[in-house]
Amino acid sequence: MAVQYPSINSPAYVLEESLLVKNLTLLQRVQREANVEIICALKGFSFYHVFPLIRHYLAGATASSLNEARLAFEEMGEKCHAYTPAYLPNEFTEFMQYASHMTFNSLNQVGQFALEAKSNGISCGIRINPEYAEVETDMYNPCIAGSRLGIRRGDLSDTLPEGIEGLHSHTLCENDSFVLSRTLDVIDAKFGDLLNQVKWLNLGGGHLITRADYDVDHLIATLKKFKAKYPHLDIILEPGSAVGWQTGFLKSTILDIVHSAGIDVAILDVSFAAHMPDTLEMPYKPRIRSASIEPVVGKPTYRFGGMTCLAGDYYGDYSFEAPLQIGDEIIFEDMIHYTMVKTTTFNGVNLPDIGMINREGEYIRFKHFGYESFKDRL
């Protein structure tokens, strides 16, 4: 296989700026035509080197921790929306310095923090659990029985707690606008009386607006219809995946090829467990450039192994037009969202470089990791 990116170190996460701008332009269109705010969820996309670019298109950022909030404040230059299942008392004073909106997960958290936040000029909300989600994988479903995320309607009175002026619902996971429409119907039916008591409704993330088959016009129409019923509401969406969707790749290199029980296994300088954990957790089969994602009889077929000693650190099988060789470059597509934010140094493996191909076609390496990055985590 020809090496496509000889100037890029292996391994490396590589953002393609032109693809990011394409996504941001579409999200900006939704924001403008539907008259809503779209903010970037750092839990899915924390590529802070492009935060100034994101701020040019979107309304801001949302954080799930003090560290994310500080990162948004320092690199995007403004306060963010914030939600976490439980705020740490020893961090809360600092957290408030970086937040414009804070959502609380329980009535206990409201009682502990909301009035203090409001006295510091922060708009406070609560996360609701509409007990409706069209998410197949329980690990990503916040509405399963016994979920710790959000407050059910039956646990709220007819009047919201003092200081609460927003509701936050996050029940989608890479879903389309039709799932959102059905979810809004449930929210309207269960929480409509409370919506009349608040200023904003945050519809969370999981809106895969930039996927090729997403019906953007239907999304805009759905949001406009809901706003027509509740014209006083500011509506907020906070996708992470949709920002980074198909905006870059993970470059890797074949270190060895071993033959085991009739299966050819190519061992890489990256790890599925450490560098692409969602492939094992979700799970999903990542796409590899120039490879058939399903094995093809008669073509050279390989299983790919990560470089950790975890037995399950592998994925396969993929077919190619020609046999692979040690030293060949393997490009994993769509590896910019929910990858580098979840990496580990398990086994002491190095983290991939972080870089970007800018709109002029030049590669910029932002970060390289080594021993200190590993040691700092221990």
Short mmCIF file of C-alpha atoms in Angstrom, two decimals:
data_model
loop_
_atom_site.label_atom_id
_atom_site.label_comp_id
_atom_site.label_asym_id
_atom_site.label_seq_id
_atom_site.Cartn_x
_atom_site.Cartn_y
_atom_site.Cartn_z
CA MET A 1 0.00 0.00 0.00
CA ALA A 2 1.24 3.48 -0.83
CA VAL A 3 1.95 5.75 2.12
CA GLN A 4 -0.48 8.65 1.84
CA TYR A 5 0.88 10.80 4.66
CA PRO A 6 4.65 10.31 4.86
CA SER A 7 5.16 13.60 6.71
CA ILE A 8 2.80 12.65 9.53
CA ASN A 9 4.21 10.72 12.48
CA SER A 10 2.55 7.42 13.32
CA PRO A 11 0.34 7.11 15.23
CA ALA A 12 -1.55 10.41 14.99
CA TYR A 13 -5.05 11.81 15.25
CA VAL A 14 -5.39 14.18 12.31
CA LEU A 15 -8.19 16.73 12.00
CA GLU A 16 -8.98 18.00 8.49
CA GLU A 17 -9.93 21.64 8.89
CA SER A 18 -11.92 21.88 5.66
CA LEU A 19 -14.18 19.02 6.79
CA LEU A 20 -14.70 20.66 10.18
CA VAL A 21 -15.72 23.92 8.51
CA LYS A 22 -18.23 21.99 6.39
CA ASN A 23 -19.84 20.60 9.56
CA LEU A 24 -19.80 23.95 11.32
CA THR A 25 -21.41 25.67 8.34
CA LEU A 26 -24.30 23.20 8.42
CA LEU A 27 -24.73 23.53 12.19
CA GLN A 28 -24.70 27.31 11.84
CA ARG A 29 -27.47 27.05 9.25
CA VAL A 30 -29.64 25.05 11.68
CA GLN A 31 -28.90 27.54 14.42
CA ARG A 32 -29.90 30.47 12.25
CA GLU A 33 -32.97 29.03 10.49
CA ALA A 34 -34.45 27.35 13.57
CA ASN A 35 -33.55 30.26 15.85
CA VAL A 36 -31.85 28.01 18.40
CA GLU A 37 -28.43 27.88 20.03
CA ILE A 38 -26.02 25.10 19.15
CA ILE A 39 -23.07 24.66 21.48
CA CYS A 40 -20.16 22.22 21.30
CA ALA A 41 -20.13 19.41 23.87
CA LEU A 42 -16.55 19.02 25.00
CA LYS A 43 -17.12 15.47 26.21
CA GLY A 44 -17.29 14.43 22.56
CA PHE A 45 -15.04 17.00 20.91
CA SER A 46 -12.32 18.78 22.90
CA PHE A 47 -9.95 19.63 20.04
CA TYR A 48 -9.24 22.98 21.68
CA HIS A 49 -6.78 24.10 18.99
CA VAL A 50 -9.83 24.91 16.83
CA PHE A 51 -12.04 26.39 19.55
CA PRO A 52 -11.68 29.93 18.12
CA LEU A 53 -12.92 28.59 14.77
CA ILE A 54 -15.86 26.84 16.44
CA ARG A 55 -16.80 30.01 18.29
CA HIS A 56 -17.04 31.81 14.95
CA TYR A 57 -19.87 29.46 13.91
CA LEU A 58 -21.57 28.22 17.09
CA ALA A 59 -22.98 29.80 20.23
CA GLY A 60 -20.41 28.42 22.66
CA ALA A 61 -19.59 25.24 24.55
CA THR A 62 -20.91 22.91 27.22
CA ALA A 63 -18.81 21.22 29.90
CA SER A 64 -19.29 18.17 32.12
CA SER A 65 -16.52 18.93 34.60
CA LEU A 66 -14.47 21.75 36.06
CA ASN A 67 -11.58 20.90 33.75
CA GLU A 68 -13.73 21.06 30.64
CA ALA A 69 -15.29 24.33 31.80
CA ARG A 70 -11.89 25.89 32.37
CA LEU A 71 -10.67 24.64 28.99
CA ALA A 72 -13.67 26.20 27.24
CA PHE A 73 -13.18 29.47 29.12
CA GLU A 74 -9.46 29.69 28.38
CA GLU A 75 -9.49 28.47 24.78
CA MET A 76 -12.88 29.69 23.53
CA GLY A 77 -12.82 32.89 25.52
CA GLU A 78 -16.21 32.78 27.19
CA LYS A 79 -18.25 31.11 29.89
CA CYS A 80 -19.95 27.82 29.09
CA HIS A 81 -23.03 25.78 29.93
CA ALA A 82 -22.35 23.08 32.51
CA TYR A 83 -23.88 19.82 33.67
CA THR A 84 -22.47 17.04 35.78
CA PRO A 85 -24.24 14.24 37.70
CA ALA A 86 -22.81 15.73 40.91
CA TYR A 87 -20.78 18.89 41.49
CA LEU A 88 -17.86 18.61 43.89
CA PRO A 89 -18.25 21.04 46.80
CA ASN A 90 -14.53 21.85 46.88
CA GLU A 91 -14.59 22.76 43.17
CA PHE A 92 -17.89 24.62 42.97
CA THR A 93 -16.61 28.13 43.67
CA GLU A 94 -14.04 27.85 40.87
CA PHE A 95 -16.54 26.12 38.57
CA MET A 96 -18.87 29.11 38.81
CA GLN A 97 -16.14 31.38 37.41
CA TYR A 98 -16.35 29.56 34.06
CA ALA A 99 -20.11 28.92 33.74
CA SER A 100 -23.00 30.98 32.41
CA HIS A 101 -25.55 28.17 32.90
CA MET A 102 -25.47 25.28 35.37
CA THR A 103 -27.78 22.27 35.27
CA PHE A 104 -28.32 20.15 38.38
CA ASN A 105 -29.02 16.43 38.28
CA SER A 106 -31.10 16.08 41.45
CA LEU A 107 -33.18 18.07 43.90
CA ASN A 108 -30.42 17.46 46.45
CA GLN A 109 -27.92 19.22 44.19
CA VAL A 110 -30.41 22.04 43.62
CA GLY A 111 -30.74 22.54 47.36
CA GLN A 112 -26.99 22.48 47.85
CA PHE A 113 -25.85 24.75 45.03
CA ALA A 114 -28.57 26.52 43.02
CA LEU A 115 -29.10 29.63 45.12
CA GLU A 116 -25.36 30.22 45.38
CA ALA A 117 -25.01 29.88 41.62
CA LYS A 118 -27.93 32.22 41.01
CA SER A 119 -26.43 34.82 43.36
CA ASN A 120 -23.35 34.72 41.13
CA GLY A 121 -25.36 35.54 38.01
CA ILE A 122 -25.61 31.98 36.71
CA SER A 123 -28.79 30.70 35.05
CA CYS A 124 -29.76 27.46 36.79
CA GLY A 125 -31.63 24.45 35.46
CA ILE A 126 -32.45 20.86 36.29
CA ARG A 127 -31.97 17.75 34.21
CA ILE A 128 -35.20 15.90 33.58
CA ASN A 129 -35.69 12.23 32.77
CA PRO A 130 -38.64 11.87 30.39
CA GLU A 131 -38.33 8.08 30.73
CA TYR A 132 -38.26 7.76 26.95
CA ALA A 133 -35.22 7.04 24.80
CA GLU A 134 -34.65 5.23 21.52
CA VAL A 135 -31.15 4.04 22.35
CA GLU A 136 -30.35 0.38 21.78
CA THR A 137 -27.19 0.11 23.89
CA ASP A 138 -28.00 0.30 27.61
CA MET A 139 -24.59 1.77 28.38
CA TYR A 140 -25.63 4.89 26.47
CA ASN A 141 -29.29 4.96 27.52
CA PRO A 142 -30.01 7.49 30.30
CA CYS A 143 -33.61 6.34 30.66
CA ILE A 144 -33.14 2.73 31.71
CA ALA A 145 -34.80 1.67 34.95
CA GLY A 146 -32.82 2.98 37.89
CA SER A 147 -30.98 5.59 35.84
CA ARG A 148 -29.10 8.09 37.98
CA LEU A 149 -29.41 10.78 35.28
CA GLY A 150 -32.19 13.33 35.58
CA ILE A 151 -35.36 13.82 37.58
CA ARG A 152 -38.58 12.04 36.62
CA ARG A 153 -41.83 14.00 36.36
CA GLY A 154 -43.33 12.06 39.24
CA ASP A 155 -40.57 13.35 41.52
CA LEU A 156 -41.32 17.01 40.78
CA SER A 157 -44.16 19.10 42.12
CA ASP A 158 -46.23 21.48 40.02
CA THR A 159 -43.87 24.33 40.89
CA LEU A 160 -40.17 24.28 40.16
CA PRO A 161 -37.68 24.94 42.97
CA GLU A 162 -36.67 28.52 43.65
CA GLY A 163 -33.98 29.77 41.30
CA ILE A 164 -34.58 27.20 38.54
CA GLU A 165 -35.17 28.77 35.13
CA GLY A 166 -34.26 25.98 32.71
CA LEU A 167 -34.86 22.31 31.90
CA HIS A 168 -32.28 20.00 30.38
CA SER A 169 -33.09 16.70 28.64
CA HIS A 170 -30.45 14.45 27.10
CA THR A 171 -31.83 11.13 25.85
CA LEU A 172 -30.45 10.86 22.30
CA CYS A 173 -27.36 9.01 21.08
CA GLU A 174 -26.43 9.45 17.41
CA ASN A 175 -30.13 9.75 16.61
CA ASP A 176 -32.03 11.54 13.85
CA SER A 177 -34.58 14.34 13.87
CA PHE A 178 -37.54 11.95 13.90
CA VAL A 179 -36.38 10.49 17.21
CA LEU A 180 -36.06 14.05 18.49
CA SER A 181 -39.60 14.82 17.34
CA ARG A 182 -41.01 11.84 19.22
CA THR A 183 -38.95 12.76 22.27
CA LEU A 184 -40.28 16.32 22.20
CA ASP A 185 -43.82 14.94 22.14
CA VAL A 186 -43.07 13.09 25.38
CA ILE A 187 -41.45 16.13 26.98
CA ASP A 188 -44.40 18.27 25.97
CA ALA A 189 -46.88 15.80 27.42
CA LYS A 190 -45.05 15.23 30.71
CA PHE A 191 -43.35 18.57 31.37
CA GLY A 192 -45.42 21.09 29.40
CA ASP A 193 -46.68 22.82 32.54
CA LEU A 194 -43.12 23.25 33.79
CA LEU A 195 -41.91 24.57 30.43
CA ASN A 196 -44.17 27.55 31.01
CA GLN A 197 -42.18 28.30 34.18
CA VAL A 198 -38.71 28.40 32.62
CA LYS A 199 -36.68 30.49 30.18
CA TRP A 200 -34.73 27.79 28.38
CA LEU A 201 -34.83 24.16 27.32
CA ASN A 202 -31.58 22.33 26.63
CA LEU A 203 -32.13 19.28 24.42
CA GLY A 204 -28.68 17.88 25.08
CA GLY A 205 -26.55 16.01 22.58
CA GLY A 206 -26.91 12.93 20.41
CA HIS A 207 -28.23 14.89 17.41
CA LEU A 208 -26.16 13.53 14.52
CA ILE A 209 -26.97 16.51 12.33
CA THR A 210 -23.90 16.25 10.10
CA ARG A 211 -24.41 12.61 9.10
CA ALA A 212 -25.04 12.38 5.36
CA ASP A 213 -28.56 10.92 5.68
CA TYR A 214 -29.75 13.28 8.43
CA ASP A 215 -32.89 15.24 7.45
CA VAL A 216 -31.78 18.75 8.35
CA ASP A 217 -34.93 20.39 6.99
CA HIS A 218 -37.08 18.16 9.18
CA LEU A 219 -34.97 19.10 12.21
CA ILE A 220 -35.44 22.79 11.50
CA ALA A 221 -39.19 22.33 11.03
CA THR A 222 -39.43 20.28 14.25
CA LEU A 223 -37.64 22.92 16.29
CA LYS A 224 -39.66 25.77 14.78
CA LYS A 225 -42.91 23.95 15.55
CA PHE A 226 -41.90 23.45 19.17
CA LYS A 227 -40.78 27.06 19.51
CA ALA A 228 -44.12 28.19 18.09
CA LYS A 229 -45.85 26.46 20.99
CA TYR A 230 -43.38 27.82 23.55
CA PRO A 231 -42.19 31.11 22.01
CA HIS A 232 -40.68 32.32 25.29
CA LEU A 233 -38.17 29.45 25.38
CA ASP A 234 -34.55 29.64 24.31
CA ILE A 235 -33.81 26.21 22.87
CA ILE A 236 -30.29 24.81 23.08
CA LEU A 237 -28.70 21.79 21.40
CA GLU A 238 -25.26 20.56 22.42
CA PRO A 239 -23.91 17.94 20.01
CA GLY A 240 -20.36 16.69 20.27
CA SER A 241 -20.23 13.95 17.66
CA ALA A 242 -21.95 16.13 15.06
CA VAL A 243 -19.17 18.71 15.33
CA GLY A 244 -16.35 16.22 14.81
CA TRP A 245 -18.24 13.74 12.63
CA GLN A 246 -16.04 12.51 9.76
CA THR A 247 -13.58 15.37 10.16
CA GLY A 248 -10.38 13.36 10.38
CA PHE A 249 -8.57 10.09 10.86
CA LEU A 250 -6.17 8.09 12.98
CA LYS A 251 -2.99 7.19 11.16
CA SER A 252 -1.34 3.93 12.21
CA THR A 253 1.37 1.60 10.95
CA ILE A 254 1.67 -2.17 10.75
CA LEU A 255 4.43 -3.37 13.10
CA ASP A 256 4.11 -7.09 12.47
CA ILE A 257 1.96 -9.70 10.74
CA VAL A 258 1.37 -13.00 12.46
CA HIS A 259 -0.51 -16.07 11.27
CA SER A 260 -2.80 -17.77 13.77
CA ALA A 261 -5.13 -20.69 13.05
CA GLY A 262 -5.52 -19.63 9.43
CA ILE A 263 -6.08 -15.96 10.29
CA ASP A 264 -3.62 -13.22 9.29
CA VAL A 265 -3.31 -10.70 12.11
CA ALA A 266 -1.68 -7.31 11.51
CA ILE A 267 -0.36 -5.77 14.71
CA LEU A 268 -0.52 -1.98 14.78
CA ASP A 269 1.18 0.85 16.66
CA VAL A 270 -2.24 1.87 18.03
CA SER A 271 -4.68 0.18 20.39
CA PHE A 272 -8.43 -0.26 20.08
CA ALA A 273 -8.71 -0.43 23.87
CA ALA A 274 -6.50 2.58 24.60
CA HIS A 275 -7.01 4.81 21.56
CA MET A 276 -10.40 3.81 20.08
CA PRO A 277 -12.32 2.55 23.13
CA ASP A 278 -15.80 3.13 21.68
CA THR A 279 -15.09 0.46 19.06
CA LEU A 280 -15.14 -2.06 21.89
CA GLU A 281 -17.64 -0.35 24.22
CA MET A 282 -20.39 0.70 21.81
CA PRO A 283 -19.40 -1.54 19.98
CA TYR A 284 -18.93 -0.62 16.33
CA LYS A 285 -16.58 -1.70 13.56
CA PRO A 286 -14.35 1.19 12.47
CA ARG A 287 -13.82 1.88 8.79
CA ILE A 288 -10.34 1.51 7.31
CA ARG A 289 -9.42 3.43 4.18
CA SER A 290 -9.08 1.28 1.03
CA ALA A 291 -10.43 -1.79 2.83
CA SER A 292 -13.69 -3.69 2.61
CA ILE A 293 -15.36 -3.49 6.01
CA GLU A 294 -16.65 -7.05 5.50
CA PRO A 295 -14.32 -9.88 4.47
CA VAL A 296 -14.41 -10.81 0.79
CA VAL A 297 -13.70 -14.39 -0.26
CA GLY A 298 -10.59 -14.61 -2.39
CA LYS A 299 -9.10 -11.29 -1.32
CA PRO A 300 -6.28 -10.79 1.23
CA THR A 301 -8.06 -10.56 4.58
CA TYR A 302 -6.69 -9.40 7.91
CA ARG A 303 -7.61 -9.01 11.52
CA PHE A 304 -6.04 -5.98 13.22
CA GLY A 305 -4.50 -6.23 16.65
CA GLY A 306 -3.69 -3.41 19.03
CA MET A 307 -0.34 -3.07 20.74
CA THR A 308 -1.50 -3.75 24.31
CA CYS A 309 -1.41 -7.21 25.88
CA LEU A 310 -5.20 -7.22 26.38
CA ALA A 311 -6.42 -10.34 24.58
CA GLY A 312 -9.49 -8.54 23.26
CA ASP A 313 -7.56 -5.58 21.83
CA TYR A 314 -8.32 -6.41 18.21
CA TYR A 315 -10.89 -5.86 15.47
CA GLY A 316 -11.62 -7.59 12.20
CA ASP A 317 -11.88 -8.83 9.62
CA TYR A 318 -11.09 -6.58 6.63
CA SER A 319 -10.23 -7.40 3.02
CA PHE A 320 -7.80 -5.58 0.73
CA GLU A 321 -6.97 -5.60 -2.96
CA ALA A 322 -3.38 -6.64 -2.30
CA PRO A 323 -1.50 -8.30 0.57
CA LEU A 324 -0.35 -6.04 3.39
CA GLN A 325 3.26 -5.64 4.45
CA ILE A 326 5.04 -4.68 7.65
CA GLY A 327 5.42 -0.90 7.57
CA ASP A 328 2.21 -0.26 5.62
CA GLU A 329 0.10 2.71 6.69
CA ILE A 330 -3.41 1.96 7.98
CA ILE A 331 -5.89 4.86 8.13
CA PHE A 332 -8.86 4.56 10.48
CA GLU A 333 -11.58 6.91 9.30
CA ASP A 334 -13.74 9.22 11.43
CA MET A 335 -11.54 9.17 14.53
CA ILE A 336 -11.80 12.72 15.87
CA HIS A 337 -14.92 12.56 18.07
CA TYR A 338 -15.10 10.39 21.22
CA THR A 339 -11.56 9.10 20.64
CA MET A 340 -8.83 11.42 21.90
CA VAL A 341 -11.11 12.47 24.79
CA LYS A 342 -11.21 8.83 25.97
CA THR A 343 -7.64 7.67 25.45
CA THR A 344 -5.59 5.89 28.10
CA THR A 345 -1.94 4.92 28.50
CA PHE A 346 -2.79 1.37 29.56
CA ASN A 347 0.32 -0.85 29.32
CA GLY A 348 2.35 2.35 29.07
CA VAL A 349 1.51 2.76 25.39
CA ASN A 350 2.13 6.21 24.02
CA LEU A 351 -0.79 8.39 23.01
CA PRO A 352 -1.03 9.27 19.30
CA ASP A 353 0.16 12.67 18.14
CA ILE A 354 -2.51 15.33 17.64
CA GLY A 355 -2.38 17.41 14.47
CA MET A 356 -4.36 19.07 11.72
CA ILE A 357 -4.29 19.41 7.96
CA ASN A 358 -5.32 23.04 7.47
CA ARG A 359 -7.35 24.47 4.62
CA GLU A 360 -4.14 25.13 2.70
CA GLY A 361 -3.24 21.45 2.84
CA GLU A 362 -0.40 21.89 5.34
CA TYR A 363 0.05 19.54 8.27
CA ILE A 364 0.49 21.09 11.71
CA ARG A 365 1.50 18.88 14.62
CA PHE A 366 0.08 20.28 17.85
CA LYS A 367 1.14 17.63 20.32
CA HIS A 368 3.50 14.72 20.81
CA PHE A 369 3.34 12.50 23.89
CA GLY A 370 6.01 10.53 25.69
CA TYR A 371 7.07 9.19 29.06
CA GLU A 372 5.97 12.25 31.06
CA SER A 373 2.43 11.97 29.71
CA PHE A 374 2.32 8.36 30.87
CA LYS A 375 3.86 9.11 34.27
CA ASP A 376 1.56 12.08 34.91
CA ARG A 377 -1.46 9.76 34.80
CA LEU A 378 -0.10 7.41 37.46
#
